[in-house]
Structure formats: structure tokens, C-alpha cells
PDB file of C-alpha atoms in Angstrom:
ATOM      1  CA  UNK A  39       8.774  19.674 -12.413  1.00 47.00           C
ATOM      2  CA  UNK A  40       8.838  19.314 -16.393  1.00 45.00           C
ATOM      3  CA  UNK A  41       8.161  15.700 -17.771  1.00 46.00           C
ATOM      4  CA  UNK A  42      10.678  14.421 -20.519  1.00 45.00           C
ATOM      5  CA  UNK A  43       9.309  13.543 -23.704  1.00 47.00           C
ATOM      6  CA  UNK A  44       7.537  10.411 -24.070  1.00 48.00           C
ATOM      7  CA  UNK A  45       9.433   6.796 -24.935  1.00 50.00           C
ATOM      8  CA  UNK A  46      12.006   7.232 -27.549  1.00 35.00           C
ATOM      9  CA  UNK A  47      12.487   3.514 -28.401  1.00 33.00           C
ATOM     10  CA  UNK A  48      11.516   2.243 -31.755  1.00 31.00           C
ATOM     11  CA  UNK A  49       8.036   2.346 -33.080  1.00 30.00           C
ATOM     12  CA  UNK A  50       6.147  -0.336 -33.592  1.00 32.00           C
ATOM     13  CA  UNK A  51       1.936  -0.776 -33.308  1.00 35.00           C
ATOM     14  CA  UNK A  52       0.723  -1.589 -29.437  1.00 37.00           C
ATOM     15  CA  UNK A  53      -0.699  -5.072 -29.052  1.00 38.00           C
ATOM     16  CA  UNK A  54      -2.476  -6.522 -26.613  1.00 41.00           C
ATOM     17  CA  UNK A  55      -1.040  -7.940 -24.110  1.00 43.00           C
ATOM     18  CA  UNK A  56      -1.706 -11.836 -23.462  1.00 41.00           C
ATOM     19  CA  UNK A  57      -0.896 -14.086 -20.353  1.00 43.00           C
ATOM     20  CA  UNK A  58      -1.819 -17.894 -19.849  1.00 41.00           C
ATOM     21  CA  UNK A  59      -4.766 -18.265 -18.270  1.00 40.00           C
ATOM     22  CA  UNK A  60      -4.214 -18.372 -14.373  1.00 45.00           C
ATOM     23  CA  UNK A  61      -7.043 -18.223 -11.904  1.00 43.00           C
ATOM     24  CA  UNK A  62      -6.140 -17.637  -8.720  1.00 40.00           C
ATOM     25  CA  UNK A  63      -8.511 -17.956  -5.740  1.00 42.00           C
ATOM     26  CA  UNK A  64     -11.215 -15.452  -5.212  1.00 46.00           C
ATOM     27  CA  UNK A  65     -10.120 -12.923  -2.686  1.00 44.00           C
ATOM     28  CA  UNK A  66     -11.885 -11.524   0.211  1.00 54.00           C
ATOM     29  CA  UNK A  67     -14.846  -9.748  -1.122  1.00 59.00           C
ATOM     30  CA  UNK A  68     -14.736  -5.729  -0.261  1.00 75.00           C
ATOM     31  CA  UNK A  69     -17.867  -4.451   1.277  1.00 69.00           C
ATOM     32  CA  UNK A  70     -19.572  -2.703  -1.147  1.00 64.00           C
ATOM     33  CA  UNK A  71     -20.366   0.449   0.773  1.00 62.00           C
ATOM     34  CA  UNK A  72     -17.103   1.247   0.008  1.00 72.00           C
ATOM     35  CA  UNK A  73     -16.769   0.844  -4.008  1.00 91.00           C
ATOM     36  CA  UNK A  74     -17.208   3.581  -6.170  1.00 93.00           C
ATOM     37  CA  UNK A  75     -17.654   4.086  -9.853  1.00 93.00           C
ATOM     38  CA  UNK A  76     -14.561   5.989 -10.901  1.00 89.00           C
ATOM     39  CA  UNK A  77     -17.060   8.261 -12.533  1.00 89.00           C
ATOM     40  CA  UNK A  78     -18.331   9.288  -9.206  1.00 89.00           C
ATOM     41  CA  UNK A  79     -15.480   9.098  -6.999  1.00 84.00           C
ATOM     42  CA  UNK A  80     -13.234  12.094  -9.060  1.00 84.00           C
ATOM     43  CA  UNK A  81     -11.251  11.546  -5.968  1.00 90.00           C
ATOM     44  CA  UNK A  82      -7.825  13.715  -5.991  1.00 93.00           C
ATOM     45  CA  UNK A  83      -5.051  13.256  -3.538  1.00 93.00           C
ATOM     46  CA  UNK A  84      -4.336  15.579  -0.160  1.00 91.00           C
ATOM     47  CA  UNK A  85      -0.947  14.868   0.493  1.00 96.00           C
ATOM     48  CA  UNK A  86      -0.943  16.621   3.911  1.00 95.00           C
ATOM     49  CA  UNK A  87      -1.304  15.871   7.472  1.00 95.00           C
ATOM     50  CA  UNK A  88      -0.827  12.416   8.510  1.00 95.00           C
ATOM     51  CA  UNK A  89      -0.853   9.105   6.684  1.00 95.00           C
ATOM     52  CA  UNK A  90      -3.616   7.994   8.424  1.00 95.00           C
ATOM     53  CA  UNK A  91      -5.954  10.713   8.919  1.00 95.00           C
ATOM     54  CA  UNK A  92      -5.652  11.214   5.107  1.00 96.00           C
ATOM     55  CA  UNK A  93      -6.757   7.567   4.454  1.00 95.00           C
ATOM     56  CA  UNK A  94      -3.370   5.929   4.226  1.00 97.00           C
ATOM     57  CA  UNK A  95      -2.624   2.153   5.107  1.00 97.00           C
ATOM     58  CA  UNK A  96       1.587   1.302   4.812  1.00 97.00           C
ATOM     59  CA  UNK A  97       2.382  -2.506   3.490  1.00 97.00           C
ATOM     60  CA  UNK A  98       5.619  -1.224   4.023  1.00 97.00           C
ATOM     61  CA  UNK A  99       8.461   1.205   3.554  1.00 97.00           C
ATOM     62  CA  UNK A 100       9.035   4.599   4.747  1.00 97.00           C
ATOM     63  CA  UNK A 101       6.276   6.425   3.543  1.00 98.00           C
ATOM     64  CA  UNK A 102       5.498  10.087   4.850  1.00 97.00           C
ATOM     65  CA  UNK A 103       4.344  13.231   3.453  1.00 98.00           C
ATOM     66  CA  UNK A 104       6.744  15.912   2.037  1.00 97.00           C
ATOM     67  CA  UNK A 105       5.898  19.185   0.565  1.00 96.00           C
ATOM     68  CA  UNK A 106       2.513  18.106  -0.578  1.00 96.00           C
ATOM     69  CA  UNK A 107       3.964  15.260  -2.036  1.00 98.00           C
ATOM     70  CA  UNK A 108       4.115  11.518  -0.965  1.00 98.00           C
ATOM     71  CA  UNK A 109       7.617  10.188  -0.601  1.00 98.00           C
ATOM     72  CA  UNK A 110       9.308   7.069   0.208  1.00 98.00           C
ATOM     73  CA  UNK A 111      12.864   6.664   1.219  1.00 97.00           C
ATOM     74  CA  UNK A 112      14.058   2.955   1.774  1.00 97.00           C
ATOM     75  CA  UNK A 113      16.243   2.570  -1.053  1.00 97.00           C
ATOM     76  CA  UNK A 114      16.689  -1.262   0.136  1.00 95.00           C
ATOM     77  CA  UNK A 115      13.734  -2.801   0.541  1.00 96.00           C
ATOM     78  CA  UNK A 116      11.228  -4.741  -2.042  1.00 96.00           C
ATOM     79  CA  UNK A 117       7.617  -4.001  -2.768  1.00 97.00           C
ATOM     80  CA  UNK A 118       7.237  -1.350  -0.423  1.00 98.00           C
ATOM     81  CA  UNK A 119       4.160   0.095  -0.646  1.00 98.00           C
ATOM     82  CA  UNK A 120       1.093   2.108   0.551  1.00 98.00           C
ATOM     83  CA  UNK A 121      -2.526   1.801  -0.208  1.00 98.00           C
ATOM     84  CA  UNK A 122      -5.646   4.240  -0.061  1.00 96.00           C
ATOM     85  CA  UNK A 123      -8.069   2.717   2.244  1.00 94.00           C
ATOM     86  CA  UNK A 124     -11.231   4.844   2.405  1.00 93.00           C
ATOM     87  CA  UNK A 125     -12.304   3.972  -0.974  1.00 93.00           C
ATOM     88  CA  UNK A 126     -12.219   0.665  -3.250  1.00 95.00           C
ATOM     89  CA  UNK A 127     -13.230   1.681  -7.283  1.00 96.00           C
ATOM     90  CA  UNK A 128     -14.719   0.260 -10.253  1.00 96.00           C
ATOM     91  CA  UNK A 129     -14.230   1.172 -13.694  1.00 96.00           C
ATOM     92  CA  UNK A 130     -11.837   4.251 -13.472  1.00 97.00           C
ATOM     93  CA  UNK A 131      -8.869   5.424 -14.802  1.00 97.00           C
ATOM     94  CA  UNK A 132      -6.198   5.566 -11.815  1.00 97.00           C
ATOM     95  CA  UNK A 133      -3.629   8.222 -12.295  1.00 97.00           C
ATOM     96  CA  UNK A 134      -0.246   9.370 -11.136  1.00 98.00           C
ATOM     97  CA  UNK A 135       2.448  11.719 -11.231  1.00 98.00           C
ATOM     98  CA  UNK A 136       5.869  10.937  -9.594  1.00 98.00           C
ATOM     99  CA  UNK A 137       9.932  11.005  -9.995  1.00 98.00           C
ATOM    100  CA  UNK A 138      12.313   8.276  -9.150  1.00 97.00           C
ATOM    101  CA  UNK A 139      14.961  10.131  -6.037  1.00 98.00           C
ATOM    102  CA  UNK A 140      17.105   7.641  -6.358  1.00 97.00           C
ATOM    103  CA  UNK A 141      16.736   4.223  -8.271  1.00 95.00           C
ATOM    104  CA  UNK A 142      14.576   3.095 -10.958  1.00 95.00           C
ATOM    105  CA  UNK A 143      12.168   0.700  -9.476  1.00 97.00           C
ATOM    106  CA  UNK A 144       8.761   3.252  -9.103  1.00 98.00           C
ATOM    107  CA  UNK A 145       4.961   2.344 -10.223  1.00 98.00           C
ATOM    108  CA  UNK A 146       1.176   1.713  -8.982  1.00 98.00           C
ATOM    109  CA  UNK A 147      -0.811  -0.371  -7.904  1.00 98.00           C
ATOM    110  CA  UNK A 148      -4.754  -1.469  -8.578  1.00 98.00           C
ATOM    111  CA  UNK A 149      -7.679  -3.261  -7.125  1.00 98.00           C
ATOM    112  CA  UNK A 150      -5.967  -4.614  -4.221  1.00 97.00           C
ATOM    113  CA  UNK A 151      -8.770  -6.689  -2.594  1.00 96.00           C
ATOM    114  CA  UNK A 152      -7.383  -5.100   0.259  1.00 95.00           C
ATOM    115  CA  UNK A 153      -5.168  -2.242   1.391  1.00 96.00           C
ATOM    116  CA  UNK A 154      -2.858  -4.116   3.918  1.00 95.00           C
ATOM    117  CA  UNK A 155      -1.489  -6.800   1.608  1.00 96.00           C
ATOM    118  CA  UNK A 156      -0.416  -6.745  -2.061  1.00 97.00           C
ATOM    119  CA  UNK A 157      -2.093 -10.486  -2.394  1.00 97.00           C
ATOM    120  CA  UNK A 158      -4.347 -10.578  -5.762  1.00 96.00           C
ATOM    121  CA  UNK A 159      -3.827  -6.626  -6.937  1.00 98.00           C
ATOM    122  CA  UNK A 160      -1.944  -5.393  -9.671  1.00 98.00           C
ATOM    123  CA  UNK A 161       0.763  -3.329 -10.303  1.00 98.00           C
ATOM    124  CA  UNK A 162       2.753  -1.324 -13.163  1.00 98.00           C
ATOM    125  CA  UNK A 163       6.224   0.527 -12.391  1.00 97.00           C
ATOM    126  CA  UNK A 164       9.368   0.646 -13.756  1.00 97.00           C
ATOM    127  CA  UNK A 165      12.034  -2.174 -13.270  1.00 95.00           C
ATOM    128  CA  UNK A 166      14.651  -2.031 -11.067  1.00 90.00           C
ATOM    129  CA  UNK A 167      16.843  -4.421 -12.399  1.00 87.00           C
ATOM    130  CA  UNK A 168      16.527  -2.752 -16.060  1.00 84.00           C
ATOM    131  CA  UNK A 169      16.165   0.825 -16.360  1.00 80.00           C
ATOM    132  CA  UNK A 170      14.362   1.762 -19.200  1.00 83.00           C
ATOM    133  CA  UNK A 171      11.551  -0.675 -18.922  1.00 94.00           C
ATOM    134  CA  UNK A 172       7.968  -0.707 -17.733  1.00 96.00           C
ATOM    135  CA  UNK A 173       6.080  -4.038 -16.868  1.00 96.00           C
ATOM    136  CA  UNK A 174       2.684  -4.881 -15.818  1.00 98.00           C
ATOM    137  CA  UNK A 175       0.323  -7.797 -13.839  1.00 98.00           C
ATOM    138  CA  UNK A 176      -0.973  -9.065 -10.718  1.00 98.00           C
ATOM    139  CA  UNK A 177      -0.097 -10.709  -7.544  1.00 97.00           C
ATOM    140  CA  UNK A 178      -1.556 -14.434  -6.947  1.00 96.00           C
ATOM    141  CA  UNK A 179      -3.131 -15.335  -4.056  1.00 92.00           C
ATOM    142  CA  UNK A 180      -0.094 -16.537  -2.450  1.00 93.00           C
ATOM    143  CA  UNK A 181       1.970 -13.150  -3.117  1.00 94.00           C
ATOM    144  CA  UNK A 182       3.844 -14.189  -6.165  1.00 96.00           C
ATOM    145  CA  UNK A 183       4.060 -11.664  -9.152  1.00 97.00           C
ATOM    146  CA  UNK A 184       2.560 -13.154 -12.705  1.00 97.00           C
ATOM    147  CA  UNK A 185       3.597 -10.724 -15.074  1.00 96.00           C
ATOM    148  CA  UNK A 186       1.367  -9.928 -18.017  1.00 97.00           C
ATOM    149  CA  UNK A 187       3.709  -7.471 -20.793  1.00 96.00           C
ATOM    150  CA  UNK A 188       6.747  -5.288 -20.805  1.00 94.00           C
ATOM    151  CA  UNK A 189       7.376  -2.121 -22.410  1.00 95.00           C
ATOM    152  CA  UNK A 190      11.113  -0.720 -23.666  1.00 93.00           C
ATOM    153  CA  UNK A 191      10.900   2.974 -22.708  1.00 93.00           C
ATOM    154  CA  UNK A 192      13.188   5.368 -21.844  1.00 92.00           C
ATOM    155  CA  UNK A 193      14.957   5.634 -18.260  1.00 93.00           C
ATOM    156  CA  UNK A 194      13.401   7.311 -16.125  1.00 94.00           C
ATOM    157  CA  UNK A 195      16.102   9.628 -14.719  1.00 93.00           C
ATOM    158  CA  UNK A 196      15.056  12.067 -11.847  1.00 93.00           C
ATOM    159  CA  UNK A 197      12.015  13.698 -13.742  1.00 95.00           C
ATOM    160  CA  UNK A 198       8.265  13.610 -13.241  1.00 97.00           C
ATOM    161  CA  UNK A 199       6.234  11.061 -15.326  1.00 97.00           C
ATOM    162  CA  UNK A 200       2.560   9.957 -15.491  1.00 98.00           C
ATOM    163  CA  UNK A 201       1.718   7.050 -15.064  1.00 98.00           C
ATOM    164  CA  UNK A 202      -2.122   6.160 -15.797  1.00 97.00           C
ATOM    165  CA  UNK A 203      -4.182   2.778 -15.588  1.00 98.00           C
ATOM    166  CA  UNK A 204      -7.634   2.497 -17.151  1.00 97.00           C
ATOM    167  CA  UNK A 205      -9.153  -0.519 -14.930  1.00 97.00           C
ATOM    168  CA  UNK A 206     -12.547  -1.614 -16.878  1.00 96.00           C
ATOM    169  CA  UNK A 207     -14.999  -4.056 -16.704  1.00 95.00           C
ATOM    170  CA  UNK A 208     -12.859  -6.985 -18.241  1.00 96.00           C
ATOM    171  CA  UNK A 209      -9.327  -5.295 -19.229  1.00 97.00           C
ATOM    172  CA  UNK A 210      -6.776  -2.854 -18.880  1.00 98.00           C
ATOM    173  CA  UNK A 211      -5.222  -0.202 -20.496  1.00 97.00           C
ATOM    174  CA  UNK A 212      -1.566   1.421 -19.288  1.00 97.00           C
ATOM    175  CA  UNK A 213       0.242   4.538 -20.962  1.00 97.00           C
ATOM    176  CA  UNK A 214       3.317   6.641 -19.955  1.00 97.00           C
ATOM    177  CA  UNK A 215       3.408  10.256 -19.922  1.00 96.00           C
ATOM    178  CA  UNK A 216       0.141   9.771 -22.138  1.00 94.00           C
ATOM    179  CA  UNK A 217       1.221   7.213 -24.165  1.00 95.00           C
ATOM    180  CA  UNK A 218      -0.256   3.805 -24.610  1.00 96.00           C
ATOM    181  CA  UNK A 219       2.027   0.966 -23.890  1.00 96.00           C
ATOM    182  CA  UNK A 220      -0.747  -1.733 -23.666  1.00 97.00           C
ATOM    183  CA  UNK A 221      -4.166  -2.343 -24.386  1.00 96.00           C
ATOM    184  CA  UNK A 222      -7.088  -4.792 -23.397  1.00 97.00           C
ATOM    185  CA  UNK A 223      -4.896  -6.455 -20.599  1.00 97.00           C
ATOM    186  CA  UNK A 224      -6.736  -9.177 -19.141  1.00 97.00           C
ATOM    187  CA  UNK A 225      -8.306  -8.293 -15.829  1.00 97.00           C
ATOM    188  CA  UNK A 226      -8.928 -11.345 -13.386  1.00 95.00           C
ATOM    189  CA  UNK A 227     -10.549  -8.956 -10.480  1.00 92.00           C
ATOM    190  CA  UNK A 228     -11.891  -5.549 -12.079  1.00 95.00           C
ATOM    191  CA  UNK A 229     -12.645  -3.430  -8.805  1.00 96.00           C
ATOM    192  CA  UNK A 230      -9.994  -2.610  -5.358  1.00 96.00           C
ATOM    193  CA  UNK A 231      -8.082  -0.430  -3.767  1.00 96.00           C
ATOM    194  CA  UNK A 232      -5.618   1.966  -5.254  1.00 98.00           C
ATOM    195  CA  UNK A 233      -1.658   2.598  -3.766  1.00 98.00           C
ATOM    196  CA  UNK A 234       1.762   3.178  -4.873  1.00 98.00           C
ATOM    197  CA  UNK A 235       5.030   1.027  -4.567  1.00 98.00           C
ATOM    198  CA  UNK A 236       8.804   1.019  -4.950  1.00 98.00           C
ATOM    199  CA  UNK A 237      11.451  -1.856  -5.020  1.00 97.00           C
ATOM    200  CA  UNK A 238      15.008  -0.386  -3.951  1.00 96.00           C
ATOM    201  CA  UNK A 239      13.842   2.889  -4.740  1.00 97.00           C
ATOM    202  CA  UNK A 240      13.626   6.670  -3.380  1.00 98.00           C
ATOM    203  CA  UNK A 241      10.855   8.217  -4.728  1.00 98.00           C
ATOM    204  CA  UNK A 242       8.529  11.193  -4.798  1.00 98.00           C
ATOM    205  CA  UNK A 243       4.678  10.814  -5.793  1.00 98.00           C
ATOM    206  CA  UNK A 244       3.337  14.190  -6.979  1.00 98.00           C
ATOM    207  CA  UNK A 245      -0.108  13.946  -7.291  1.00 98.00           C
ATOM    208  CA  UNK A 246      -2.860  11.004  -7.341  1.00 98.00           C
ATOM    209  CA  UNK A 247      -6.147  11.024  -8.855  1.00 96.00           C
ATOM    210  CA  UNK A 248      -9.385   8.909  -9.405  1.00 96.00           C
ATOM    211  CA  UNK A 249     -11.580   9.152 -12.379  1.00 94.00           C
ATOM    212  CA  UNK A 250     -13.914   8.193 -14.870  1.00 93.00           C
ATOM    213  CA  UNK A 251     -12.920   5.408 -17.400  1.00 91.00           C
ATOM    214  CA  UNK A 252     -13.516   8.124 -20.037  1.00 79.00           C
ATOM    215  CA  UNK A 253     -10.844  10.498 -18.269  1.00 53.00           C
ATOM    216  CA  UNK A 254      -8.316   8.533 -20.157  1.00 54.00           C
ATOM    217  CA  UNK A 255      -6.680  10.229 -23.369  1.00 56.00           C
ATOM    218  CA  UNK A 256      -7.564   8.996 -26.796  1.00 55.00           C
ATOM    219  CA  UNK A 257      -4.662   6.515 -27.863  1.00 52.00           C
ATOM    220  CA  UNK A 258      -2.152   7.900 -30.427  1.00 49.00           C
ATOM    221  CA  UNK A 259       0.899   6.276 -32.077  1.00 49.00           C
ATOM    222  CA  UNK A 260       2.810   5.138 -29.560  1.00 49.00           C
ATOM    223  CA  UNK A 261       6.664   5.194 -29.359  1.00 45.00           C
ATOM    224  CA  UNK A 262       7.747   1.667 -27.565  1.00 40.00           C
ATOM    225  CA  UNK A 263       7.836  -2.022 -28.171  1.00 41.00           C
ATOM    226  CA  UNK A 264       5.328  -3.803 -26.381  1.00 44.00           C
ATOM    227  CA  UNK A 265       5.760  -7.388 -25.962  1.00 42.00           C
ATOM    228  CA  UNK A 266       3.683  -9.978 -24.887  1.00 39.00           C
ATOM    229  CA  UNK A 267       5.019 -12.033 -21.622  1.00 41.00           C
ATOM    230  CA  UNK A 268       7.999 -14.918 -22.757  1.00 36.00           C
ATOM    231  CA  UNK A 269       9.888 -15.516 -19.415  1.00 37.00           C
ATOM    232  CA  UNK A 270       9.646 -15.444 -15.886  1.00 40.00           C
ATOM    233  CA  UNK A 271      13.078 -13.380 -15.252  1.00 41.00           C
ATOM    234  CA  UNK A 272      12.091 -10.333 -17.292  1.00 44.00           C
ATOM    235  CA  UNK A 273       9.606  -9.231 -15.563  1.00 52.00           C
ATOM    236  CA  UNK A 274      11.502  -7.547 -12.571  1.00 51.00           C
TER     237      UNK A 274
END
């Protein structure tokens, strides 16, 4: 499947995204057998077999494996989602290729504290409610979405994009079809467990893949406004 140029929006120079400061409370720690350095985990997704025996946990949706892709198909339901549960990383650059099937509402999530709940990880995906828009941040302890930026990009449509989030020691960095859309996000837990999710939204996840915080691809100009996070209601 060919990807569609990147963002066609206006230019303007990335900034770095700001949120108030919110601590929320520490999660349950993950043992640490289990975390690896994205530099030596250069894990890459088997989408074969069955969920489980490939290291799949559902948080819910139908999730299933398709053509050596990984697909969900509940149009209706709201932060549907799937985790990979053999392996919690630190410092690595998380990255994924998918299409939306049928609505707009596709994305990723990161260092889940753990992979049955979506309680103090983070996400970025595409909004459901306005297509053509990207927005990132993390879930508090109690479930409820803080949002930290939003990004004016092109709709998605029904081709393949990349979506790629460079998780580092304090901060991180998300770009689109290798574009940056945001920079030096604040990180309030910088290690977890890696999934996908959709919100009223068919879609089809391509390809998955674990690496190295230097795997990511040297920032260029990048064609999308970026702005910092100003109300509640847009970030959806």
C-alpha cells in the first residue's frame, strides 16, 4: 500500500508542546525483567497465529489477525485497544504502519504501566470527531485523557501512514509519515508497554516495530500547525 504525501496544511516552525503540570499517581511498577532498552529490543511484529501466543493482551475491541496484518473491526466502540505484553521498553522509538477501513479515529499507544488497562499510558491517533487532525497525551490514573498538543494534517483517507513515537528519558517526540509534528513533549512515566487503539474505527495495522531512540529520522521542515493544548473539547 503507497503512503500519501505528508501533511499539506500550512507551514509553520514545530514547537514544543506544553501541558500544565499534572501529576498523577505513580502506577504499578513493571518488573524489570521485563524492560528493555529500545536499543536492544529491535523487536518487529509477527502478525500471525493467535493473539495470544504472539504476545497479545485485548483492552478491548475486535482485534484478530488478517493477512499478516492486525485488524480491528468495531466501528462503534471507544478506546478499543490491544497491548504487547511480553515486553515493557525504555528509551525507543515505537513505530507503526496502518490504514483507517473505515473511520478516522486510528493511533498508538506508549508505556502503558500495564497491558490490560489504558490507566497512566499515552496515546497519539487521529481524531474521530475531526478528520484531519492528530493529537497526543496520557491517560490519568483514573482513565481520563489529558491531552498535551494537536496537529492540523491531512485526512487520513483509506491509505497507509506511519506513525512513529520517540519515548526518551524525559520527553517525546511524534511525526507522521516522517514528519515531525511535536517535539520535547513532556513525559510523566518514560518506560511501558506498547499497543494500538481505535475509537469508532475499522482499521488495519501493517507492521509494528521497536527500536533504538536513534532509529528516529532527523527532523526536517515540517508541513502542519502544531499547537500547544487550549481546551478540553479539542482534543477528541
Amino acid at each position: 500500500m503507497t503512503s500519501t504525501p505528508g501533511p499539506t496544511t500550512t507551514t509553520l516552525p514545530t514547537v514544543s508542546a506544553t501541558a500544565p503540570a499534572q501529576a498523577t499517581p505513580k502506577p504499578a511498577a513493571i518488573d524489570k525483567n521485563k524492560v528493555l532498552q529500545g536499543s536492544e529490543a529491535q523487536w518487529q511484529s509477527q502478525f500471525r497465529g493467535s493473539l495470544s501466543d504472539a504476545g497479545w493482551r485485548t483492552i478491548g475491541g475486535n482485534w484478530r489477525f488478517s493477512n499478516d496484518s492486525l485488524v480491528q473491526e468495531d466501528t462503534n466502540g471507544f478506546d478499543l485497544a490491544v497491548a504487547y505484553a511480553r515486553s515493557a521498553f525504555q528509551n525507543y522509538s515505537y513505530t507503526t504502519t496502518f490504514r483507517h477501513l473505515d473511520g478516522n479515529g486510528a493511533g498508538v499507544l506508549f508505556n502503558l504501566p500495564s497491558p490490560d488497562r489504558l490507566d497512566g499510558g499515552y496515546m497519539v491517533r487521529y481524531s474521530d470527531r475531526r478528520p484531519g487532525g492528530i493529537f497526543w497525551g496520557y491517560f490519568d490514573d483514573n482513565g481520563k485523557f489529558v491531552g498535551q498538543g494537536y496537529a492540523n494534517v491531512s485526512p487520513p483517507s483509506d491509505v497507509s501512514h506511519t506513525l512513529r513515537v520517540v519515548s526518551g528519558d524525559k520527553s517525546y517526540d511524534v511525526y507522521l509519515d516522517d514528519f515531525l509534528l511535536a517535539a520535547d513533549v513532556p513525559l510523566l512515566r518514560n518506560y511501558g508497554y506498547a499497543g494500538m487503539i481505535t475509537v469508532q474505527t475499522a482499521a488495519e495495522y501493517e507492521s509494528a516495530q521497536i527500536g533504538g531512540t536513534a532509529a528516529a529520522p532527523a527532523a526536517g521542515q515540517t508541513p502542519a500547525s502544531v499547537q500547544p493544548l487550549t481546551a478540553p473539547g479539542i482534543y477528541s
